[in-house]
PDB file of C-alpha atoms in Angstrom:
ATOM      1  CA  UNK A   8      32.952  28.023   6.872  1.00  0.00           C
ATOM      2  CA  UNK A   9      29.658  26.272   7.261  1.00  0.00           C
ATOM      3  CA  UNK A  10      28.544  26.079   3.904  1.00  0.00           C
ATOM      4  CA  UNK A  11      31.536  24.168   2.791  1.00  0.00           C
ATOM      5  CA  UNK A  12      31.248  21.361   4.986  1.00  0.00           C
ATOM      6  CA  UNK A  13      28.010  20.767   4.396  1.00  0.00           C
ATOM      7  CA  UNK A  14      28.833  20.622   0.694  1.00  0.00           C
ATOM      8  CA  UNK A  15      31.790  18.226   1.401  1.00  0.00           C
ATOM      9  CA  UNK A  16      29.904  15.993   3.721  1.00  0.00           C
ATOM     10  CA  UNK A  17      26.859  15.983   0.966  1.00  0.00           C
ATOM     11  CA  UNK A  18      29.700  15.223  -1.799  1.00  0.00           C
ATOM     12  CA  UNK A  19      30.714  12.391   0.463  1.00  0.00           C
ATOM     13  CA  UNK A  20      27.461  11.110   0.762  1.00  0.00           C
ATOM     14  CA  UNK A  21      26.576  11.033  -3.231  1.00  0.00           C
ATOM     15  CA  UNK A  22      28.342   8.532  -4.229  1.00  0.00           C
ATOM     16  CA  UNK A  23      27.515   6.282  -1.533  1.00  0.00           C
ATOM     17  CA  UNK A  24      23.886   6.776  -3.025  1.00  0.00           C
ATOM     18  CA  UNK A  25      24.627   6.132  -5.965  1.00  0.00           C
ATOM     19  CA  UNK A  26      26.368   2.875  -5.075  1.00  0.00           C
ATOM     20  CA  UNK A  27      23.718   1.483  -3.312  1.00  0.00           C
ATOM     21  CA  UNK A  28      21.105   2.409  -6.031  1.00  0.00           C
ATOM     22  CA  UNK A  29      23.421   0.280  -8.622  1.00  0.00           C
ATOM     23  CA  UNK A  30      22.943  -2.809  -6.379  1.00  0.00           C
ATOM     24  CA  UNK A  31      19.848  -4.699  -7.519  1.00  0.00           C
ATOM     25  CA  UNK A  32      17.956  -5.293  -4.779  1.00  0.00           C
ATOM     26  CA  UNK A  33      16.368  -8.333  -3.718  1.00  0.00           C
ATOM     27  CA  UNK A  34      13.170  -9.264  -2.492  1.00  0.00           C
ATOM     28  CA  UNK A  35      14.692  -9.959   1.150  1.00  0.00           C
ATOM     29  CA  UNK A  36      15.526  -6.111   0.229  1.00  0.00           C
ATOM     30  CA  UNK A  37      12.321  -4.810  -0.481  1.00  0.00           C
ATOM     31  CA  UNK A  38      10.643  -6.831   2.243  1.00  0.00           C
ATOM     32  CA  UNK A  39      12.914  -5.035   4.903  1.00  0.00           C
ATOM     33  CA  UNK A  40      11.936  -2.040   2.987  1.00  0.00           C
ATOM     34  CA  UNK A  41       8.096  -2.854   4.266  1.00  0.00           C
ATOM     35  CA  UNK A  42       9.680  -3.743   7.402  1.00  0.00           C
ATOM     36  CA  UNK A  43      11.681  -0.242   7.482  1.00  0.00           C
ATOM     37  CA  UNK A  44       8.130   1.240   6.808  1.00  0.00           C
ATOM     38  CA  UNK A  45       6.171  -0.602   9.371  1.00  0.00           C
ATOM     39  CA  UNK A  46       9.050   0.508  12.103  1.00  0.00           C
ATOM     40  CA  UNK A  47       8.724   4.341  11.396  1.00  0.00           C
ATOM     41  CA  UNK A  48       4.847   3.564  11.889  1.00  0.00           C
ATOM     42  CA  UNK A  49       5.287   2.113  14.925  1.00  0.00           C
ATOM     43  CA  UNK A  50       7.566   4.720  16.527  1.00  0.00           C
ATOM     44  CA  UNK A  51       5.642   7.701  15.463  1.00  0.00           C
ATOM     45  CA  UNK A  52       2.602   5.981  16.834  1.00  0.00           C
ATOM     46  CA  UNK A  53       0.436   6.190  13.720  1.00  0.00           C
ATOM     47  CA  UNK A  54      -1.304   2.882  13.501  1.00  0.00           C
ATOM     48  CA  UNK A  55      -0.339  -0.498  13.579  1.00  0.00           C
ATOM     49  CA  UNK A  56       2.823  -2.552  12.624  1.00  0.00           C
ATOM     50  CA  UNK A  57       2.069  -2.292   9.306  1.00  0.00           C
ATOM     51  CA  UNK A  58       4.225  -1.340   5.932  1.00  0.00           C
ATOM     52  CA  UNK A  59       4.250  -1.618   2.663  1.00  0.00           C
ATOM     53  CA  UNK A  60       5.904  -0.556  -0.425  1.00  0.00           C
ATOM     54  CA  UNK A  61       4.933  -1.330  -4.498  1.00  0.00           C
ATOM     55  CA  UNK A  62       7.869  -2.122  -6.527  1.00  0.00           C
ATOM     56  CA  UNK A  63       7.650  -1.770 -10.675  1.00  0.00           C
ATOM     57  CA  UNK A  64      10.693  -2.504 -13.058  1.00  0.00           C
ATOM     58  CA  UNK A  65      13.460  -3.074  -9.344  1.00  0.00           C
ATOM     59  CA  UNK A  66      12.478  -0.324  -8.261  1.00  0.00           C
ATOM     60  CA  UNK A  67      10.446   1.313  -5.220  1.00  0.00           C
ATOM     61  CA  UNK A  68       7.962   3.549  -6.491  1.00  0.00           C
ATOM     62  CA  UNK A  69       5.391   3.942  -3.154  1.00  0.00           C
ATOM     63  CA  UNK A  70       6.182   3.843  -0.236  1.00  0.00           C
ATOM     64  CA  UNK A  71       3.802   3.738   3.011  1.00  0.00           C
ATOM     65  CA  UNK A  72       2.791   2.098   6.716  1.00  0.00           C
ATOM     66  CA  UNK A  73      -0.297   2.003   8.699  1.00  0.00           C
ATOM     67  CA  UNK A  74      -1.849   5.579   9.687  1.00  0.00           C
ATOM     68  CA  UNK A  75      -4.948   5.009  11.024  1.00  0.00           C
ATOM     69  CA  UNK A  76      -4.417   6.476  14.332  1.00  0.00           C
ATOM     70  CA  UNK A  77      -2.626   9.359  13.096  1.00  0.00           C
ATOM     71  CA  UNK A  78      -5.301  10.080  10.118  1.00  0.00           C
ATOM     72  CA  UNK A  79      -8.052   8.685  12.238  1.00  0.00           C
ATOM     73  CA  UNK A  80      -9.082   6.544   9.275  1.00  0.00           C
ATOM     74  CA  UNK A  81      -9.623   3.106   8.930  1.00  0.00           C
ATOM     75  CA  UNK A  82      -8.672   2.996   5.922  1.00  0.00           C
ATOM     76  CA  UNK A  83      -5.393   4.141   5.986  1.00  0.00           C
ATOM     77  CA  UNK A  84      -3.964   0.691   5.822  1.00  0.00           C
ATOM     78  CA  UNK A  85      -0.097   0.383   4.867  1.00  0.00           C
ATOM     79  CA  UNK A  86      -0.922  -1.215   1.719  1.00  0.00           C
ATOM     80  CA  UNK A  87      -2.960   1.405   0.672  1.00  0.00           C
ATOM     81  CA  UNK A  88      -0.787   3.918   1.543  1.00  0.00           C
ATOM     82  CA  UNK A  89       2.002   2.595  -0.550  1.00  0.00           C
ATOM     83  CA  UNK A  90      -0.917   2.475  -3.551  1.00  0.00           C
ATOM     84  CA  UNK A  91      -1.785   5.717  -3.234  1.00  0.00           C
ATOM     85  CA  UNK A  92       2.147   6.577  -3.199  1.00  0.00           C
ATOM     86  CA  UNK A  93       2.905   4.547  -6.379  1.00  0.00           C
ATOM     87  CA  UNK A  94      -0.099   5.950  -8.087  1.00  0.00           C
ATOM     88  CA  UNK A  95       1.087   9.645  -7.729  1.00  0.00           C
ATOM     89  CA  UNK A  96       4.451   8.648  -8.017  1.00  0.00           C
ATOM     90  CA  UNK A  97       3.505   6.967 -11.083  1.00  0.00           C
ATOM     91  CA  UNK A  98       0.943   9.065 -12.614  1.00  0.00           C
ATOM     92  CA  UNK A  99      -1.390   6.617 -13.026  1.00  0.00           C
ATOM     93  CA  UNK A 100      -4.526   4.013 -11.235  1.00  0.00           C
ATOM     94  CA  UNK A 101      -2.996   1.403 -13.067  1.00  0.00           C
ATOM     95  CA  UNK A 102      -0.058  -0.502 -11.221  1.00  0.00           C
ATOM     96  CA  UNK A 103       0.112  -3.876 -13.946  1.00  0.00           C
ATOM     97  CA  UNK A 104       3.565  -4.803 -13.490  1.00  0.00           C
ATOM     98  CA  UNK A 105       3.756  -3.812 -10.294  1.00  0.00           C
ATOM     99  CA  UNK A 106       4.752  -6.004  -7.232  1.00  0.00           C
ATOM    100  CA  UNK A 107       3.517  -5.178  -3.264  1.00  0.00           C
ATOM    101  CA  UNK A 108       5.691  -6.133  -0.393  1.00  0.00           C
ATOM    102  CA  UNK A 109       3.826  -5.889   3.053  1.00  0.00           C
ATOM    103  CA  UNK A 110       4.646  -6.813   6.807  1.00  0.00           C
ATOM    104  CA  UNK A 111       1.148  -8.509   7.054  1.00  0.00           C
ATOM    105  CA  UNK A 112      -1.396 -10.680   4.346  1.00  0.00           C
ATOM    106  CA  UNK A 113      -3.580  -7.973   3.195  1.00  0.00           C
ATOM    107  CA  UNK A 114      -6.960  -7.475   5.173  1.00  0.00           C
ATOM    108  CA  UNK A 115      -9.925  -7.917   2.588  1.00  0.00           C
ATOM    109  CA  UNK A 116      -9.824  -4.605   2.413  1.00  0.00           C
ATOM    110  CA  UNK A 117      -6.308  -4.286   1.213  1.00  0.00           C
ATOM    111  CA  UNK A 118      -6.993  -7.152  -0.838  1.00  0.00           C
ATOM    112  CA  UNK A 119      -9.336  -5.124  -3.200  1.00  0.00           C
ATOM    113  CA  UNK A 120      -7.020  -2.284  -3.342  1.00  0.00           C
ATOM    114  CA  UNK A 121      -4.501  -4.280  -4.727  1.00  0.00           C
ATOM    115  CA  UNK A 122      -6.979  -6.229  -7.336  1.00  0.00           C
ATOM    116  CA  UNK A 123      -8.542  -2.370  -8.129  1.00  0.00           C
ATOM    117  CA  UNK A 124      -5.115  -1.611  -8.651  1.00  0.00           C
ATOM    118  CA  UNK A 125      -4.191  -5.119 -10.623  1.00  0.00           C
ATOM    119  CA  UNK A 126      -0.657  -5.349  -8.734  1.00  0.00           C
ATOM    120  CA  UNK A 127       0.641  -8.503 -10.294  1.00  0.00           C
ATOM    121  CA  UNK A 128       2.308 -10.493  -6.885  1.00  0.00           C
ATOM    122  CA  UNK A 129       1.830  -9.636  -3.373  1.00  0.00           C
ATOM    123  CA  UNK A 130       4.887 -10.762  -0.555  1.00  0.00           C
ATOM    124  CA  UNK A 131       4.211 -10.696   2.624  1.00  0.00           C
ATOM    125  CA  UNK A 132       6.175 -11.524   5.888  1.00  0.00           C
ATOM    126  CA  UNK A 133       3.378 -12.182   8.550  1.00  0.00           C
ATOM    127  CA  UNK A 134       0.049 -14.575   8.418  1.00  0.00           C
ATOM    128  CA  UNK A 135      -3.510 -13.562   9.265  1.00  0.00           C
ATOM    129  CA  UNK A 136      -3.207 -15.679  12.530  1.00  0.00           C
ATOM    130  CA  UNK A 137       0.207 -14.144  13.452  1.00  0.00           C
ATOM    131  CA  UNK A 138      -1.851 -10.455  13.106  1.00  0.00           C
ATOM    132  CA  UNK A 139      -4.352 -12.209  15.485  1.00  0.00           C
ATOM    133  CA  UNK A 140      -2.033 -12.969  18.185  1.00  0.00           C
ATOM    134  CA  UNK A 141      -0.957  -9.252  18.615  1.00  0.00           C
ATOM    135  CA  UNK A 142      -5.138  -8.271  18.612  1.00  0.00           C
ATOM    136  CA  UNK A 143      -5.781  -7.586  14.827  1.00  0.00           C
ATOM    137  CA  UNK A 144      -9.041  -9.054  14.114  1.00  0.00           C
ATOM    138  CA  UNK A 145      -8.652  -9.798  10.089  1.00  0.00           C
ATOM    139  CA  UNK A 146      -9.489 -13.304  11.038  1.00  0.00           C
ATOM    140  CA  UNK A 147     -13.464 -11.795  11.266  1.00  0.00           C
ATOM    141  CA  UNK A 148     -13.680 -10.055   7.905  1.00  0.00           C
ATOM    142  CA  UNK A 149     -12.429 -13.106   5.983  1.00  0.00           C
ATOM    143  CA  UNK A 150     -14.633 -15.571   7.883  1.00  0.00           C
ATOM    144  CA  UNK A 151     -17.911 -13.712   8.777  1.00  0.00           C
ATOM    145  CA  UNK A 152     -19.783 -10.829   6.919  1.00  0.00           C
ATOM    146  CA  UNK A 153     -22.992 -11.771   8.533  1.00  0.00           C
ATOM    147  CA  UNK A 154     -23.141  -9.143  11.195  1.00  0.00           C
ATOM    148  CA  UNK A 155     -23.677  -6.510   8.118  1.00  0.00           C
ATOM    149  CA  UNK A 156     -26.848  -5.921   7.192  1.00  0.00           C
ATOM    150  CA  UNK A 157     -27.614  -5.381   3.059  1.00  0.00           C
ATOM    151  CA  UNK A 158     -30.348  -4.213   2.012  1.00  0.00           C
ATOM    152  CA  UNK A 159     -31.194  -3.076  -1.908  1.00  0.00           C
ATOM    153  CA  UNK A 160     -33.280   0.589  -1.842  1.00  0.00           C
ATOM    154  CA  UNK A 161     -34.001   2.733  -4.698  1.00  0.00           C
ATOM    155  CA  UNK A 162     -32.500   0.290  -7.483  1.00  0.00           C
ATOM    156  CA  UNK A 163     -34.447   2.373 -10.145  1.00  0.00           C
ATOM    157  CA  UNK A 164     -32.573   5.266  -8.987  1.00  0.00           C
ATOM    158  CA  UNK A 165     -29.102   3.428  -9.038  1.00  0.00           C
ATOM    159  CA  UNK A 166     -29.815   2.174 -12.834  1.00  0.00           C
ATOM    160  CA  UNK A 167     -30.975   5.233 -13.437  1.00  0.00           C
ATOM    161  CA  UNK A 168     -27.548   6.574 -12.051  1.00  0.00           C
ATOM    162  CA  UNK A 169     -25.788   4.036 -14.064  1.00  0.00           C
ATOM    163  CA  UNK A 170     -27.451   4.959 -17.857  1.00  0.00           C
ATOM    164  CA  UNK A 171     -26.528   8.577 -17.009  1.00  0.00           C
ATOM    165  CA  UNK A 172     -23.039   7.756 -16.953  1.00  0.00           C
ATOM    166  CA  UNK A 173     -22.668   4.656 -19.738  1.00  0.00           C
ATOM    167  CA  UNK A 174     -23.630   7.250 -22.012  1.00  0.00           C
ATOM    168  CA  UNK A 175     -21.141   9.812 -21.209  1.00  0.00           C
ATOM    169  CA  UNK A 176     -17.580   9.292 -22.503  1.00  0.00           C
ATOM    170  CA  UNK A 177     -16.110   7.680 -19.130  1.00  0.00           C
ATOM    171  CA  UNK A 178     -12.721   6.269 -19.094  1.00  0.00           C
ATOM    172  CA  UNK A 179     -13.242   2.459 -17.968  1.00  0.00           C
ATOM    173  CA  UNK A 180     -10.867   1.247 -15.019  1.00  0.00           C
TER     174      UNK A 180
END
């Protein structure tokens, strides 16, 4: 007796899914999308109230929000969740013709994953001075790189390195 209502209640539920996937979405869609990510984030404690999601062709195609608490990573950014996402979604590094929609302007960090990953237009709801007032620190990275110390060692090595592999037949990304 069980097994039918769950297939009725599913069979109710179908087309309803289907009707919503007919509706183009907007971007005020896929920004509450982000949003939508950001939330489930925040109330599973993973990281901070960020979410993203990478849209190709009107439709979402990765999906993620900020686990670096959860992953204990600091790189687990919500942008770059939703890149790595897309990417296996999609099959590919590549995401030309893609679009991002995030809760927050990308830390310099997400910044290069979304160049790397030569997303065409990034939307985002929040500023990096809004992410300051709630104790994000982007502000810093943008503004001061001094406190990093560079220093070149073993460049003879590293071009050595680099002829070993521009002679090999390496896809270029």
């Amino acid at each position: 007796m069980l097994a039918p209502i769950c297939f009725f209640v599913y069979s109710i539920g179908l087309p309803l899914q289907q009707e919503r996937s007919k509706k183009e979405m907007t971007q005020q869609d896929f920004m509450q999308e982000a949003i939508k990510e950001a939330e489930k984030g925040i109330s599973s404690h993973d990281g901070g109230p960020f979410g993203a999601i990478v849209v190709k062709d009107g439709k979402i195609v990765g999906r993620g929000h900020n686990e670096v608490i959860k992953a204990q990573d600091p790189t687990c950014h919500g942008e770059v969740m939703a890149i790595h996402d897309a990417c296996r979604h999609l099959g590919t590094y590549d995401l030309s013709n893609c679009d991002i929609y995030t809760t927050s302007y990308p830390c310099p960090m997400c910044l290069g994953a979304i160049l790397w990953a030569n997303i065409a237009h990034v939307y985002y709801a929040c500023n990096t001075s809004d992410a300051e007032k709630i104790g994000f620190r982007d502000k810093q990275f943008y503004e001061n790189k001094d406190h990093l110390n560079f220093q070149e060692l073993d460049h003879a090595a590293g071009q050595k390195l680099f002829a070993e592999y521009q002679k090999g037949d390496h896809q270029m990304y």
